[in-house]
XYZ file of C-alpha atoms in Angstrom:
333
model
C -1.836 -2.639 68.568
C -4.790 -3.465 66.367
C -7.877 -1.442 65.451
C -11.436 -2.406 64.609
C -14.765 -0.841 63.676
C -17.476 -1.927 65.964
C -21.304 -1.766 65.950
C -21.586 -0.386 62.523
C -24.000 -1.416 59.676
C -21.184 -2.752 57.741
C -17.590 -4.122 58.406
C -16.143 -0.700 57.286
C -18.234 1.617 59.446
C -18.500 1.743 63.140
C -17.018 2.993 66.498
C -13.259 2.804 66.401
C -11.664 0.761 68.953
C -8.061 0.053 69.702
C -6.495 -3.101 71.194
C -3.910 -2.122 73.815
C -2.629 -3.582 76.909
C -4.600 -6.762 76.288
C -7.923 -5.089 75.989
C -10.186 -3.111 73.463
C -10.825 0.441 74.161
C -12.268 3.466 72.286
C -11.017 6.749 70.790
C -12.181 10.177 72.014
C -13.495 12.568 69.388
C -11.398 15.528 70.525
C -9.859 16.725 67.196
C -11.278 13.789 65.324
C -11.668 14.429 61.697
C -11.576 12.886 58.192
C -7.733 12.437 57.925
C -8.002 10.367 61.247
C -10.723 8.314 59.749
C -8.656 7.951 56.592
C -5.848 6.288 58.387
C -8.310 3.904 60.059
C -10.033 2.947 56.752
C -6.816 2.350 55.021
C -5.398 0.296 58.050
C -8.212 -2.096 57.966
C -7.445 -3.109 54.413
C -10.513 -3.699 52.180
C -12.240 -0.655 53.665
C -10.916 1.747 51.049
C -11.416 5.470 51.575
C -13.085 7.421 54.506
C -16.495 8.878 53.926
C -17.111 10.564 57.237
C -15.478 10.803 60.684
C -18.169 10.515 63.234
C -18.232 11.862 66.834
C -20.550 11.913 69.901
C -20.850 8.159 70.007
C -22.619 7.995 66.648
C -22.258 4.165 66.787
C -22.988 3.742 70.363
C -20.954 4.161 73.443
C -18.335 1.883 74.550
C -17.847 0.577 77.979
C -14.199 -0.467 78.340
C -11.147 1.858 78.444
C -10.902 5.172 76.485
C -7.325 4.378 74.902
C -6.665 7.613 72.701
C -7.569 11.270 72.795
C -6.473 14.455 70.677
C -5.464 12.213 67.711
C -4.066 14.370 64.886
C -3.138 12.299 61.797
C -1.612 13.827 58.683
C -3.311 11.192 56.693
C -0.119 9.379 55.574
C 0.449 7.145 58.695
C 0.060 3.418 58.263
C -1.684 2.992 61.643
C -3.886 5.155 63.821
C -1.511 4.672 66.864
C 1.331 6.208 64.542
C -0.560 9.432 64.741
C 0.204 12.090 67.272
C -2.005 11.602 70.480
C -1.922 12.496 74.135
C -0.609 8.934 75.125
C -2.410 5.572 75.744
C -5.165 6.008 78.370
C -4.578 9.711 78.802
C -7.787 11.768 78.029
C -10.361 14.106 79.296
C -13.532 12.361 77.884
C -16.414 9.905 78.521
C -17.756 7.415 76.235
C -20.537 9.860 74.933
C -17.425 11.117 72.886
C -16.491 7.878 71.236
C -15.136 8.411 67.783
C -16.154 6.462 64.604
C -15.534 6.078 60.999
C -17.396 5.427 57.691
C -15.538 3.975 54.901
C -16.050 2.606 51.171
C -13.953 1.877 48.044
C -14.102 4.502 45.490
C -15.676 3.201 42.341
C -12.614 3.598 40.005
C -10.566 1.342 42.392
C -13.282 -1.234 42.635
C -13.026 -4.306 40.245
C -15.719 -6.727 39.370
C -13.823 -9.598 40.857
C -12.919 -7.605 44.211
C -9.216 -7.257 43.355
C -7.468 -3.924 44.079
C -3.914 -2.726 43.332
C -1.081 -0.825 44.960
C 2.669 -0.079 44.475
C 5.029 -0.891 47.208
C 8.252 1.244 46.884
C 9.772 4.447 47.809
C 6.926 6.768 46.404
C 3.222 6.416 45.649
C 3.822 6.089 41.896
C 6.746 3.767 41.620
C 7.083 0.360 43.148
C 6.388 -3.500 43.139
C 2.983 -4.021 41.829
C 0.720 -5.834 44.237
C -2.986 -6.996 43.686
C -5.443 -7.533 46.613
C -7.301 -10.681 45.899
C -9.137 -13.223 48.101
C -8.458 -11.079 51.081
C -4.619 -10.840 50.758
C -2.131 -9.001 48.766
C 0.113 -10.706 46.296
C 2.663 -9.816 43.543
C 2.709 -10.030 39.657
C 5.321 -12.062 37.774
C 7.360 -10.380 35.267
C 6.735 -13.015 32.364
C 5.704 -10.992 29.418
C 5.559 -7.955 31.629
C 6.026 -4.711 29.501
C 5.572 -0.989 29.151
C 1.760 -1.514 27.993
C 1.025 -3.374 31.193
C 2.787 -0.728 33.168
C 0.719 2.055 31.488
C -2.412 0.341 32.646
C -1.136 0.214 36.337
C -0.042 3.952 36.065
C -3.325 5.041 34.701
C -5.467 2.947 37.248
C -3.666 4.533 40.034
C -3.895 8.101 38.782
C -0.148 8.170 38.611
C 0.219 9.627 34.997
C 2.138 7.710 32.397
C 4.515 4.734 32.696
C 8.211 5.413 32.407
C 9.330 1.965 32.987
C 8.134 -1.579 33.468
C 10.607 -3.110 35.840
C 11.340 -6.938 36.347
C 13.459 -9.194 38.447
C 12.103 -7.816 41.773
C 13.755 -4.365 41.045
C 11.648 -2.980 43.988
C 12.393 -5.856 46.240
C 10.767 -9.355 46.408
C 7.429 -9.773 47.936
C 6.637 -12.557 50.586
C 2.916 -13.449 50.015
C 1.073 -15.091 47.081
C 1.955 -14.469 43.531
C -1.475 -13.619 42.016
C -0.705 -12.846 38.368
C 1.500 -14.247 35.526
C 1.748 -13.846 31.811
C -0.224 -10.706 31.998
C -0.684 -9.199 28.321
C -2.461 -5.773 28.335
C -3.658 -4.075 25.060
C -3.218 -0.820 26.862
C -7.015 0.119 26.707
C -7.946 -1.803 30.003
C -9.259 0.235 32.926
C -7.701 -2.291 35.377
C -4.695 -4.630 35.255
C -6.997 -7.481 36.203
C -8.914 -6.790 33.162
C -5.790 -7.851 31.079
C -5.384 -11.464 29.828
C -3.403 -13.384 32.285
C -2.964 -17.135 33.425
C -5.676 -16.753 36.142
C -5.415 -15.807 39.704
C -2.655 -17.752 41.629
C -1.652 -19.628 38.390
C 2.167 -19.084 37.696
C 5.420 -20.715 37.352
C 7.523 -17.949 38.981
C 9.147 -16.930 42.170
C 9.468 -13.627 44.086
C 12.656 -12.927 42.269
C 10.636 -12.254 39.194
C 8.277 -9.697 40.884
C 7.102 -6.952 38.500
C 7.069 -3.223 39.101
C 6.460 0.112 37.479
C 7.786 3.699 37.451
C 5.071 6.247 36.790
C 5.333 10.011 35.821
C 3.757 10.868 39.164
C 0.946 12.488 37.626
C -0.994 14.800 39.906
C -3.749 13.467 42.198
C -6.479 15.037 44.124
C -8.248 14.873 47.289
C -10.666 17.152 49.566
C -9.766 17.989 53.017
C -12.906 18.426 55.051
C -15.675 16.890 57.090
C -16.762 14.507 54.371
C -15.094 12.627 51.329
C -17.134 14.759 48.809
C -16.627 18.299 50.420
C -13.595 20.211 51.589
C -10.442 22.074 50.528
C -9.076 21.075 47.231
C -5.545 19.503 47.354
C -3.331 18.319 44.597
C -0.501 15.869 45.007
C 2.455 16.899 42.916
C 6.321 16.613 43.153
C 5.867 14.093 46.117
C 3.676 16.460 48.290
C 0.094 17.755 48.773
C -0.615 21.401 48.115
C -3.677 23.734 47.747
C -5.459 25.627 44.861
C -5.706 29.368 44.934
C -9.409 30.706 44.510
C -8.334 33.182 41.828
C -10.884 32.486 39.037
C -12.294 29.616 40.777
C -15.811 28.918 40.052
C -18.444 26.178 39.554
C -17.035 24.716 36.411
C -13.746 24.059 38.050
C -15.593 22.509 41.034
C -17.787 20.269 38.605
C -14.311 18.839 37.205
C -13.097 18.156 40.853
C -16.472 16.463 41.870
C -16.646 14.261 38.777
C -12.876 13.243 39.151
C -13.379 12.098 42.567
C -16.560 10.257 41.705
C -18.463 12.582 44.021
C -21.383 13.382 41.799
C -22.235 17.050 40.773
C -20.757 20.296 42.103
C -23.014 22.226 44.331
C -20.796 25.096 45.258
C -17.252 26.233 44.529
C -15.935 27.722 47.904
C -13.233 30.270 48.331
C -11.309 32.215 51.002
C -10.313 29.013 52.921
C -13.820 28.191 53.536
C -12.849 24.656 54.872
C -9.806 25.959 56.619
C -6.262 27.129 55.314
C -3.614 24.621 54.177
C -0.045 24.823 55.266
C 1.874 23.187 52.576
C 2.658 24.396 48.848
C 0.009 26.255 46.822
C 0.170 24.233 43.636
C -2.399 25.886 41.327
C -3.770 29.379 40.541
C -5.884 30.912 37.975
C -7.549 27.587 37.131
C -10.120 27.914 34.406
C -11.842 24.715 33.325
C -14.256 24.364 30.681
C -16.115 21.573 32.592
C -15.323 18.848 30.174
C -11.755 18.097 31.436
C -11.290 14.622 33.161
C -8.916 15.950 35.711
C -8.398 19.390 37.311
C -4.876 19.457 36.139
C -5.840 19.171 32.664
C -7.589 22.601 32.902
C -5.519 25.788 32.099
C -3.646 27.216 35.083
C -0.703 29.402 35.841
C 1.651 26.432 36.028
C 2.555 24.110 39.153
C 3.679 26.243 42.019
C 3.205 29.638 40.206
C 0.785 31.887 41.988
C 0.240 35.156 43.873
C -1.837 33.823 46.773
C -1.706 32.886 50.330
C -3.620 30.003 52.119
C -6.395 32.519 53.109
C -7.344 32.025 49.547
C -7.576 28.303 49.539
C -10.300 26.892 47.203
C -12.752 24.106 47.999
C -15.883 22.313 46.760
C -19.264 20.974 47.911
C -20.352 17.990 45.752
C -23.716 16.020 45.812
C -21.802 12.993 47.049
C -23.316 10.438 44.734
C -20.466 8.170 45.064
C -22.072 6.420 48.191
C -24.426 4.764 45.701
C -21.339 2.884 44.167
C -20.473 1.492 47.613
C -23.869 -0.367 47.900
C -24.259 -1.561 44.387
C -20.873 -1.910 42.751
C -17.954 -1.927 44.942
C -17.073 -5.008 47.148
C -15.496 -4.914 50.406
């Protein structure tokens, strides 16, 4: 199956359509939310992060089959059709309920030359380093590859500190282009592609020399709600997402979250599971930010997993959502 976004103002916004049984068809908006849109945006490569999950044929009504209904993604799936759904062609909808998505690249992942980065491995924070450039993913050669280069990668991905810079295709060999060679970072760069290198596609390597990293798996953050910049606060720690308890939760904590996500200024710090209750771990409690921290996990708290809460106390935020300015003026799709 293939997916596309149809009839939107950009290549990364529009009505979601799925190619199945030799024809394109739409997706019904029953249970459609930001996690489903997130999977779509990621699957389309180059469309970054979901801003909004649209419903009620916001991008116009389709006129072919309705292929999917009751889609319920966790957000980790590699394809929309991997998400639970009723079955292809099984639905109780009409095209007035066609689902859509709006996407954009978060500013801290957008580089001036259009390159992006990911790790291919067993976890989000360890794996073979790959760069997205010229509309395709490619690897990095291990010539001159060291811990300073790895530190830049880990920081860029929000994965804490580098433990190890791996070489000789430790995480397996890639099979596409080799984009970078002779990378030599000082350690202060905000992106790997800001480091000195031989030039995109210029190398004397093979995939047996693919470079990788092991990072400390620093905590990461997301909002689970109707838009990218409002929702229940969740932290990625110890290989799983978990919530934040609302004890002592206030506007200064929300301010740190909004700034960390590139979502402008905090409007509101919500409590009592305002955006719905989570169902995984509760990672943080008694958070008390001064407002100057660069990350929520830098703020004083009780310790990861130490709390006296239940999910009825899950904390959330509403942010101004200034990040969409970055999509129009800075980021490249």
